[in-house]
Amino acid sequence: MSPMLCPATQRVAPCRLIPHGRTKRGEGPSPPVNGVAGMMRMPIALLFLAFLVLAGPARATMPAHESPQTDTDAEQFALSNLTFALYHEMGHLLIDRFSLPVLGNEEDGADNIATILLLANGSETGNGLLLQVRQGWLGLAQTPSLSKTGETELAAFLRPHSPDALRAGRIGCLLVGSHRDMFAHVALEMGLDEGGVARCAGRLGRMVQGWLRLRAAFMNRTSARSGAVPEPEAATGETIRIVYDQQDAFADIREMMIQDRLLEKAARGVLAGYELERPVTLHAMACGTPNAFYDPSKGEIQVCYELGAQLLDLFPQLHRSRSRQQRISPRRP
């Protein structure tokens, strides 16, 4: 993943961040034409394009379909989903530190912040990653021992997070809304017609517009003249602390995270450019559960080694399931 400039300043500098609880982890149609700019009405399209420019240059496009089977593919799947978990928890942190207004479920709001920021990274580092995150949520939803599909309607309503399949659906809709041609296979899998694709584009546009307004109104930023872009280490320093706990039981997971610079890149991608009133720690650790958390009392985001292990275990199951489904229901041309 290439370094990302701060969306607010095009610089990387100490970021000002957010106390929320510790967490586990009328839409009008738009013209159905190709590309983000064409699919959204002009004011929203211009906002989104400006957001993409501020966030940094787009990268090369990932293939729309892959048949990953190697250990490297499994690690990339795990790292993509771990990155989203970190972005999600940093969404909680931003909501908390800046007292951002949230209408509805904050977990959904954190998902949306994570998705918008990853879409702004460019197609390889953002869109391709989100494709794997979508597959991860679908895999969890289809795994009886991990899904919560059998819970009562009341239990589902009271649960902090939306059902896994719904989280996958939201990400899929926003991907389709960002570029209908690149993600035509996602629209097909979701059963979206032209009207559905247009509504996804409109939803993305309104979401980006809302995020830009929140950022302008609530989030204190450093000066755009704050100096050159430093390396990730310089972007952390005293304001953002990075910790990878030593754990023999998860030595491989820890090494995978360190080699990818998982925490450093997440800090740079989300927190850079905002003035932090208090330090923030990004902490990879054994938690006793496959999850990620934001702990406002410590100013700490924790990503669990157990989550990495669960994702590595889920990957071959997901691949077998998709291969079996493709044999039964081949993709239409």
mmCIF file of C-alpha atoms in Angstrom:
data_model
loop_
_atom_site.group_PDB
_atom_site.id
_atom_site.type_symbol
_atom_site.label_atom_id
_atom_site.label_comp_id
_atom_site.label_asym_id
_atom_site.label_seq_id
_atom_site.Cartn_x
_atom_site.Cartn_y
_atom_site.Cartn_z
ATOM 1 C CA MET A 1 0.000 0.000 0.000
ATOM 2 C CA SER A 2 1.480 3.301 -1.074
ATOM 3 C CA PRO A 3 1.692 6.144 1.469
ATOM 4 C CA MET A 4 -1.387 8.339 1.435
ATOM 5 C CA LEU A 5 -1.427 12.106 1.790
ATOM 6 C CA CYS A 6 -3.690 13.682 4.367
ATOM 7 C CA PRO A 7 -7.097 14.377 2.749
ATOM 8 C CA ALA A 8 -7.299 17.697 4.563
ATOM 9 C CA THR A 9 -3.854 19.142 3.914
ATOM 10 C CA GLN A 10 -1.971 16.944 1.442
ATOM 11 C CA ARG A 11 0.642 16.701 4.200
ATOM 12 C CA VAL A 12 1.416 14.063 6.760
ATOM 13 C CA ALA A 13 1.612 15.626 10.216
ATOM 14 C CA PRO A 14 0.419 14.871 13.748
ATOM 15 C CA CYS A 15 -3.346 14.462 13.639
ATOM 16 C CA ARG A 16 -5.900 15.755 16.033
ATOM 17 C CA LEU A 17 -8.247 12.984 16.918
ATOM 18 C CA ILE A 18 -11.867 11.583 19.536
ATOM 19 C CA PRO A 19 -14.744 9.455 24.441
ATOM 20 C CA HIS A 20 -17.165 6.882 23.020
ATOM 21 C CA GLY A 21 -17.845 3.421 24.358
ATOM 22 C CA ARG A 22 -15.509 0.563 23.752
ATOM 23 C CA THR A 23 -16.685 -1.351 20.728
ATOM 24 C CA LYS A 24 -16.208 -4.851 19.471
ATOM 25 C CA ARG A 25 -15.877 -4.427 16.434
ATOM 26 C CA GLY A 26 -35.488 9.048 0.268
ATOM 27 C CA GLU A 27 -32.655 8.231 -2.079
ATOM 28 C CA GLY A 28 -33.137 9.861 -5.458
ATOM 29 C CA PRO A 29 -31.828 8.155 -8.620
ATOM 30 C CA SER A 30 -28.850 9.457 -10.540
ATOM 31 C CA PRO A 31 -28.212 8.990 -14.259
ATOM 32 C CA PRO A 32 -26.941 5.421 -14.830
ATOM 33 C CA VAL A 33 -23.762 6.205 -16.757
ATOM 34 C CA ASN A 34 -20.180 5.113 -16.322
ATOM 35 C CA GLY A 35 -17.816 6.373 -13.652
ATOM 36 C CA VAL A 36 -18.169 8.229 -10.390
ATOM 37 C CA ALA A 37 -18.402 11.672 -11.930
ATOM 38 C CA GLY A 38 -21.088 10.643 -14.397
ATOM 39 C CA MET A 39 -23.141 8.688 -11.916
ATOM 40 C CA MET A 40 -23.620 11.511 -9.407
ATOM 41 C CA ARG A 41 -25.259 14.862 -9.873
ATOM 42 C CA MET A 42 -22.732 17.596 -10.510
ATOM 43 C CA PRO A 43 -22.340 19.240 -7.056
ATOM 44 C CA ILE A 44 -21.808 15.869 -5.393
ATOM 45 C CA ALA A 45 -19.613 14.622 -8.219
ATOM 46 C CA LEU A 46 -17.328 17.629 -7.916
ATOM 47 C CA LEU A 47 -17.102 17.140 -4.155
ATOM 48 C CA PHE A 48 -16.154 13.491 -4.576
ATOM 49 C CA LEU A 49 -13.590 14.234 -7.264
ATOM 50 C CA ALA A 50 -12.072 16.940 -5.058
ATOM 51 C CA PHE A 51 -11.967 14.454 -2.201
ATOM 52 C CA LEU A 52 -10.148 11.924 -4.381
ATOM 53 C CA VAL A 53 -7.604 14.547 -5.480
ATOM 54 C CA LEU A 54 -6.928 15.609 -1.894
ATOM 55 C CA ALA A 55 -6.598 12.008 -0.796
ATOM 56 C CA GLY A 56 -3.877 11.254 -3.314
ATOM 57 C CA PRO A 57 -3.457 9.796 -6.806
ATOM 58 C CA ALA A 58 -5.345 6.714 -7.880
ATOM 59 C CA ARG A 59 -3.382 3.504 -8.270
ATOM 60 C CA ALA A 60 -3.503 0.800 -10.907
ATOM 61 C CA THR A 61 -6.717 -1.149 -11.091
ATOM 62 C CA MET A 62 -6.891 -4.598 -9.523
ATOM 63 C CA PRO A 63 -8.429 -7.376 -11.587
ATOM 64 C CA ALA A 64 -12.149 -7.602 -11.016
ATOM 65 C CA HIS A 65 -12.003 -11.355 -10.444
ATOM 66 C CA GLU A 66 -9.298 -13.388 -8.831
ATOM 67 C CA SER A 67 -8.964 -17.025 -7.807
ATOM 68 C CA PRO A 68 -6.630 -16.725 -4.830
ATOM 69 C CA GLN A 69 -5.295 -20.000 -3.485
ATOM 70 C CA THR A 70 -1.797 -19.317 -2.179
ATOM 71 C CA ASP A 71 -0.496 -18.490 1.291
ATOM 72 C CA THR A 72 0.313 -14.999 0.016
ATOM 73 C CA ASP A 73 -3.292 -14.537 -1.106
ATOM 74 C CA ALA A 74 -4.527 -15.705 2.289
ATOM 75 C CA GLU A 75 -2.249 -13.217 4.034
ATOM 76 C CA GLN A 76 -3.409 -10.391 1.769
ATOM 77 C CA PHE A 77 -7.036 -11.291 2.503
ATOM 78 C CA ALA A 78 -6.307 -11.211 6.240
ATOM 79 C CA LEU A 79 -4.382 -7.932 6.014
ATOM 80 C CA SER A 80 -7.140 -6.279 3.971
ATOM 81 C CA ASN A 81 -9.755 -7.178 6.563
ATOM 82 C CA LEU A 82 -7.458 -6.193 9.440
ATOM 83 C CA THR A 83 -6.921 -2.827 7.751
ATOM 84 C CA PHE A 84 -10.673 -2.284 7.528
ATOM 85 C CA ALA A 85 -11.041 -3.220 11.202
ATOM 86 C CA LEU A 86 -8.428 -0.585 12.076
ATOM 87 C CA TYR A 87 -10.080 2.055 9.883
ATOM 88 C CA HIS A 88 -13.438 1.194 11.505
ATOM 89 C CA GLU A 89 -12.069 1.665 15.027
ATOM 90 C CA MET A 90 -10.344 4.875 13.978
ATOM 91 C CA GLY A 91 -13.748 5.992 12.710
ATOM 92 C CA HIS A 92 -14.988 5.598 16.303
ATOM 93 C CA LEU A 93 -11.975 7.551 17.490
ATOM 94 C CA LEU A 94 -12.676 10.421 15.088
ATOM 95 C CA ILE A 95 -16.351 10.490 16.107
ATOM 96 C CA ASP A 96 -15.289 10.546 19.753
ATOM 97 C CA ARG A 97 -12.440 13.062 19.717
ATOM 98 C CA PHE A 98 -14.205 15.538 17.455
ATOM 99 C CA SER A 99 -17.725 14.977 18.864
ATOM 100 C CA LEU A 100 -18.984 14.281 15.350
ATOM 101 C CA PRO A 101 -22.788 14.042 15.196
ATOM 102 C CA VAL A 102 -24.111 10.573 14.399
ATOM 103 C CA LEU A 103 -27.707 9.917 13.385
ATOM 104 C CA GLY A 104 -28.425 6.232 13.823
ATOM 105 C CA ASN A 105 -26.061 3.414 14.681
ATOM 106 C CA GLU A 106 -22.507 4.610 15.342
ATOM 107 C CA GLU A 107 -21.150 1.235 14.205
ATOM 108 C CA ASP A 108 -22.647 1.878 10.781
ATOM 109 C CA GLY A 109 -21.174 5.381 10.826
ATOM 110 C CA ALA A 110 -17.712 3.990 11.588
ATOM 111 C CA ASP A 111 -18.102 1.497 8.726
ATOM 112 C CA ASN A 112 -19.028 4.336 6.381
ATOM 113 C CA ILE A 113 -16.055 6.478 7.422
ATOM 114 C CA ALA A 114 -13.729 3.512 6.870
ATOM 115 C CA THR A 115 -15.228 2.800 3.451
ATOM 116 C CA ILE A 116 -15.054 6.418 2.255
ATOM 117 C CA LEU A 117 -11.413 6.778 3.304
ATOM 118 C CA LEU A 118 -10.449 3.502 1.636
ATOM 119 C CA LEU A 119 -12.269 4.425 -1.573
ATOM 120 C CA ALA A 120 -10.226 7.623 -1.624
ATOM 121 C CA ASN A 121 -6.993 5.613 -1.552
ATOM 122 C CA GLY A 122 -7.321 4.559 -5.180
ATOM 123 C CA SER A 123 -8.422 1.350 -6.840
ATOM 124 C CA GLU A 124 -5.539 -0.934 -5.879
ATOM 125 C CA THR A 125 -5.072 0.027 -2.262
ATOM 126 C CA GLY A 126 -8.661 1.007 -1.530
ATOM 127 C CA ASN A 127 -11.133 -0.572 -3.910
ATOM 128 C CA GLY A 128 -9.300 -3.888 -4.179
ATOM 129 C CA LEU A 129 -9.012 -4.019 -0.408
ATOM 130 C CA LEU A 130 -12.741 -3.339 -0.030
ATOM 131 C CA LEU A 131 -13.531 -6.209 -2.400
ATOM 132 C CA GLN A 132 -11.729 -8.535 -0.008
ATOM 133 C CA VAL A 133 -13.473 -6.976 2.994
ATOM 134 C CA ARG A 134 -16.830 -7.568 1.318
ATOM 135 C CA GLN A 135 -15.877 -11.209 0.767
ATOM 136 C CA GLY A 136 -14.818 -11.433 4.401
ATOM 137 C CA TRP A 137 -18.210 -10.269 5.668
ATOM 138 C CA LEU A 138 -19.976 -12.628 3.262
ATOM 139 C CA GLY A 139 -17.752 -15.469 4.447
ATOM 140 C CA LEU A 140 -18.577 -14.765 8.089
ATOM 141 C CA ALA A 141 -22.284 -14.571 7.254
ATOM 142 C CA GLN A 142 -22.116 -17.959 5.519
ATOM 143 C CA THR A 143 -20.168 -19.677 8.310
ATOM 144 C CA PRO A 144 -22.726 -21.104 10.787
ATOM 145 C CA SER A 145 -20.310 -21.150 13.722
ATOM 146 C CA LEU A 146 -19.454 -17.465 13.209
ATOM 147 C CA SER A 147 -22.661 -15.885 11.882
ATOM 148 C CA LYS A 148 -25.589 -14.600 13.906
ATOM 149 C CA THR A 149 -28.257 -15.300 11.310
ATOM 150 C CA GLY A 150 -30.298 -17.384 13.747
ATOM 151 C CA GLU A 151 -30.798 -14.652 16.334
ATOM 152 C CA THR A 152 -34.200 -13.115 17.019
ATOM 153 C CA GLU A 153 -35.305 -9.866 15.409
ATOM 154 C CA LEU A 154 -35.020 -8.058 18.762
ATOM 155 C CA ALA A 155 -31.519 -9.429 19.365
ATOM 156 C CA ALA A 156 -30.468 -8.335 15.886
ATOM 157 C CA PHE A 157 -31.878 -4.849 16.507
ATOM 158 C CA LEU A 158 -30.116 -4.480 19.859
ATOM 159 C CA ARG A 159 -26.779 -5.814 18.632
ATOM 160 C CA PRO A 160 -24.281 -2.947 18.082
ATOM 161 C CA HIS A 161 -23.141 -4.056 14.637
ATOM 162 C CA SER A 162 -25.323 -4.681 11.617
ATOM 163 C CA PRO A 163 -25.497 -8.300 10.395
ATOM 164 C CA ASP A 164 -22.415 -9.368 8.453
ATOM 165 C CA ALA A 165 -24.354 -9.796 5.202
ATOM 166 C CA LEU A 166 -25.719 -6.253 5.489
ATOM 167 C CA ARG A 167 -22.225 -4.849 6.091
ATOM 168 C CA ALA A 168 -21.076 -6.669 2.957
ATOM 169 C CA GLY A 169 -24.040 -5.257 1.056
ATOM 170 C CA ARG A 170 -23.283 -1.677 2.051
ATOM 171 C CA ILE A 171 -19.672 -1.978 0.942
ATOM 172 C CA GLY A 172 -20.752 -3.601 -2.310
ATOM 173 C CA CYS A 173 -23.241 -0.820 -3.006
ATOM 174 C CA LEU A 174 -20.627 1.887 -2.433
ATOM 175 C CA LEU A 175 -18.125 0.091 -4.674
ATOM 176 C CA VAL A 176 -20.710 -0.148 -7.446
ATOM 177 C CA GLY A 177 -21.612 3.497 -6.866
ATOM 178 C CA SER A 178 -17.983 4.541 -7.256
ATOM 179 C CA HIS A 179 -17.516 2.880 -10.672
ATOM 180 C CA ARG A 180 -20.209 0.784 -12.295
ATOM 181 C CA ASP A 181 -17.975 -0.801 -14.940
ATOM 182 C CA MET A 182 -15.117 -1.770 -12.640
ATOM 183 C CA PHE A 183 -17.543 -3.382 -10.196
ATOM 184 C CA ALA A 184 -20.164 -4.690 -12.602
ATOM 185 C CA HIS A 185 -19.582 -8.193 -11.208
ATOM 186 C CA VAL A 186 -20.492 -6.928 -7.723
ATOM 187 C CA ALA A 187 -23.717 -5.394 -9.052
ATOM 188 C CA LEU A 188 -24.509 -8.714 -10.742
ATOM 189 C CA GLU A 189 -23.851 -10.706 -7.575
ATOM 190 C CA MET A 190 -26.065 -8.315 -5.601
ATOM 191 C CA GLY A 191 -28.850 -8.427 -8.185
ATOM 192 C CA LEU A 192 -28.764 -4.659 -8.780
ATOM 193 C CA ASP A 193 -30.615 -3.304 -11.802
ATOM 194 C CA GLU A 194 -29.937 0.096 -13.381
ATOM 195 C CA GLY A 195 -32.045 1.840 -10.763
ATOM 196 C CA GLY A 196 -30.186 0.089 -7.959
ATOM 197 C CA VAL A 197 -26.815 1.053 -9.409
ATOM 198 C CA ALA A 198 -27.950 4.680 -9.692
ATOM 199 C CA ARG A 199 -29.195 4.677 -6.093
ATOM 200 C CA CYS A 200 -25.824 3.342 -4.917
ATOM 201 C CA ALA A 201 -24.086 6.179 -6.767
ATOM 202 C CA GLY A 202 -26.406 8.703 -5.162
ATOM 203 C CA ARG A 203 -25.865 7.169 -1.732
ATOM 204 C CA LEU A 204 -22.088 7.395 -2.123
ATOM 205 C CA GLY A 205 -22.311 11.002 -3.265
ATOM 206 C CA ARG A 206 -24.439 12.061 -0.308
ATOM 207 C CA MET A 207 -22.169 10.184 2.087
ATOM 208 C CA VAL A 208 -19.031 11.881 0.760
ATOM 209 C CA GLN A 209 -20.756 15.260 0.839
ATOM 210 C CA GLY A 210 -21.762 14.688 4.466
ATOM 211 C CA TRP A 211 -18.245 13.599 5.418
ATOM 212 C CA LEU A 212 -16.672 16.669 3.824
ATOM 213 C CA ARG A 213 -19.096 18.925 5.687
ATOM 214 C CA LEU A 214 -18.404 17.186 9.005
ATOM 215 C CA ARG A 215 -14.685 17.449 8.436
ATOM 216 C CA ALA A 216 -14.897 21.145 7.616
ATOM 217 C CA ALA A 217 -17.176 21.969 10.554
ATOM 218 C CA PHE A 218 -15.785 19.817 13.365
ATOM 219 C CA MET A 219 -12.294 18.536 12.667
ATOM 220 C CA ASN A 220 -9.321 20.760 13.480
ATOM 221 C CA ARG A 221 -6.556 20.370 10.937
ATOM 222 C CA THR A 222 -2.920 21.309 10.752
ATOM 223 C CA SER A 223 -1.755 24.021 8.393
ATOM 224 C CA ALA A 224 -1.358 23.039 4.755
ATOM 225 C CA ARG A 225 2.094 24.645 4.986
ATOM 226 C CA SER A 226 3.240 22.329 7.762
ATOM 227 C CA GLY A 227 6.236 20.987 5.861
ATOM 228 C CA ALA A 228 7.258 18.034 3.726
ATOM 229 C CA VAL A 229 5.658 14.626 3.884
ATOM 230 C CA PRO A 230 7.670 12.468 6.315
ATOM 231 C CA GLU A 231 8.014 8.718 6.383
ATOM 232 C CA PRO A 232 5.420 6.731 8.379
ATOM 233 C CA GLU A 233 7.684 6.624 11.442
ATOM 234 C CA ALA A 234 7.861 10.414 11.510
ATOM 235 C CA ALA A 235 4.083 10.580 11.166
ATOM 236 C CA THR A 236 3.686 8.661 14.419
ATOM 237 C CA GLY A 237 6.351 9.905 16.825
ATOM 238 C CA GLU A 238 5.102 11.200 20.171
ATOM 239 C CA THR A 239 1.506 11.734 19.041
ATOM 240 C CA ILE A 240 0.776 8.265 17.670
ATOM 241 C CA ARG A 241 2.399 5.275 19.341
ATOM 242 C CA ILE A 242 2.728 1.926 17.548
ATOM 243 C CA VAL A 243 2.991 -1.322 19.540
ATOM 244 C CA TYR A 244 3.182 -4.940 18.354
ATOM 245 C CA ASP A 245 3.058 -7.172 21.441
ATOM 246 C CA GLN A 246 5.412 -10.141 21.497
ATOM 247 C CA GLN A 247 3.269 -13.303 21.622
ATOM 248 C CA ASP A 248 4.785 -16.709 20.914
ATOM 249 C CA ALA A 249 1.366 -18.221 20.201
ATOM 250 C CA PHE A 250 0.785 -15.659 17.435
ATOM 251 C CA ALA A 251 4.351 -15.132 16.228
ATOM 252 C CA ASP A 252 3.386 -15.656 12.570
ATOM 253 C CA ILE A 253 0.450 -13.234 12.791
ATOM 254 C CA ARG A 254 2.631 -10.613 14.475
ATOM 255 C CA GLU A 255 5.347 -10.998 11.838
ATOM 256 C CA MET A 256 2.760 -10.701 9.048
ATOM 257 C CA MET A 257 1.490 -7.424 10.527
ATOM 258 C CA ILE A 258 4.985 -6.026 11.066
ATOM 259 C CA GLN A 259 6.161 -6.914 7.557
ATOM 260 C CA ASP A 260 3.104 -5.181 6.102
ATOM 261 C CA ARG A 261 3.531 -2.192 8.450
ATOM 262 C CA LEU A 262 -0.170 -2.588 9.164
ATOM 263 C CA LEU A 263 -0.453 -0.161 12.075
ATOM 264 C CA GLU A 264 1.902 2.445 10.610
ATOM 265 C CA LYS A 265 0.039 2.604 7.302
ATOM 266 C CA ALA A 266 -3.356 2.787 9.001
ATOM 267 C CA ALA A 267 -2.156 5.665 11.190
ATOM 268 C CA ARG A 268 -0.817 7.476 8.146
ATOM 269 C CA GLY A 269 -3.939 6.810 6.078
ATOM 270 C CA VAL A 270 -6.510 8.029 8.615
ATOM 271 C CA LEU A 271 -4.955 10.124 11.367
ATOM 272 C CA ALA A 272 -2.291 12.105 9.516
ATOM 273 C CA GLY A 273 -3.102 15.784 9.111
ATOM 274 C CA TYR A 274 -5.213 16.229 12.251
ATOM 275 C CA GLU A 275 -3.992 17.807 15.475
ATOM 276 C CA LEU A 276 -4.228 15.298 18.301
ATOM 277 C CA GLU A 277 -5.110 16.806 21.648
ATOM 278 C CA ARG A 278 -4.006 13.588 23.338
ATOM 279 C CA PRO A 279 -1.727 10.764 22.203
ATOM 280 C CA VAL A 280 -3.174 7.706 20.487
ATOM 281 C CA THR A 281 -1.785 4.172 20.648
ATOM 282 C CA LEU A 282 -2.319 1.585 17.922
ATOM 283 C CA HIS A 283 -1.769 -1.738 19.651
ATOM 284 C CA ALA A 284 -1.570 -5.208 18.076
ATOM 285 C CA MET A 285 -2.063 -7.754 20.841
ATOM 286 C CA ALA A 286 -3.622 -11.007 22.019
ATOM 287 C CA CYS A 287 -7.119 -10.179 23.307
ATOM 288 C CA GLY A 288 -8.670 -13.598 23.891
ATOM 289 C CA THR A 289 -11.196 -12.924 21.110
ATOM 290 C CA PRO A 290 -11.024 -12.335 17.331
ATOM 291 C CA ASN A 291 -11.886 -8.649 17.287
ATOM 292 C CA ALA A 292 -10.706 -5.042 17.306
ATOM 293 C CA PHE A 293 -11.541 -2.314 19.819
ATOM 294 C CA TYR A 294 -11.371 1.384 20.517
ATOM 295 C CA ASP A 295 -10.726 2.096 24.218
ATOM 296 C CA PRO A 296 -11.318 5.829 24.839
ATOM 297 C CA SER A 297 -10.093 5.666 28.443
ATOM 298 C CA LYS A 298 -6.627 4.709 27.190
ATOM 299 C CA GLY A 299 -6.759 6.524 23.875
ATOM 300 C CA GLU A 300 -5.960 3.155 22.327
ATOM 301 C CA ILE A 301 -7.050 1.159 19.306
ATOM 302 C CA GLN A 302 -6.457 -2.550 19.757
ATOM 303 C CA VAL A 303 -6.378 -5.079 16.941
ATOM 304 C CA CYS A 304 -6.317 -8.683 18.090
ATOM 305 C CA TYR A 305 -3.943 -11.334 16.814
ATOM 306 C CA GLU A 306 -6.881 -13.744 17.132
ATOM 307 C CA LEU A 307 -8.701 -11.796 14.409
ATOM 308 C CA GLY A 308 -5.774 -12.293 12.046
ATOM 309 C CA ALA A 309 -5.762 -16.017 12.819
ATOM 310 C CA GLN A 310 -9.520 -16.262 12.241
ATOM 311 C CA LEU A 311 -9.229 -14.528 8.880
ATOM 312 C CA LEU A 312 -6.438 -16.851 7.738
ATOM 313 C CA ASP A 313 -8.632 -19.811 8.699
ATOM 314 C CA LEU A 314 -11.659 -18.307 6.953
ATOM 315 C CA PHE A 315 -9.892 -17.722 3.633
ATOM 316 C CA PRO A 316 -9.684 -21.338 2.364
ATOM 317 C CA GLN A 317 -13.287 -21.965 3.457
ATOM 318 C CA LEU A 318 -14.402 -18.914 1.519
ATOM 319 C CA HIS A 319 -12.420 -19.930 -1.553
ATOM 320 C CA ARG A 320 -13.911 -23.442 -1.530
ATOM 321 C CA SER A 321 -17.398 -22.010 -1.123
ATOM 322 C CA ARG A 322 -16.966 -19.602 -4.033
ATOM 323 C CA SER A 323 -15.498 -22.319 -6.272
ATOM 324 C CA ARG A 324 -18.426 -24.608 -5.481
ATOM 325 C CA GLN A 325 -20.928 -21.820 -6.145
ATOM 326 C CA GLN A 326 -19.307 -20.989 -9.488
ATOM 327 C CA ARG A 327 -19.561 -24.638 -10.553
ATOM 328 C CA ILE A 328 -23.240 -24.751 -9.639
ATOM 329 C CA SER A 329 -24.191 -21.298 -10.946
ATOM 330 C CA PRO A 330 -21.718 -20.153 -13.605
ATOM 331 C CA ARG A 331 -21.475 -16.395 -14.103
ATOM 332 C CA ARG A 332 -23.600 -14.989 -16.867
ATOM 333 C CA PRO A 333 -21.680 -13.342 -19.712
#
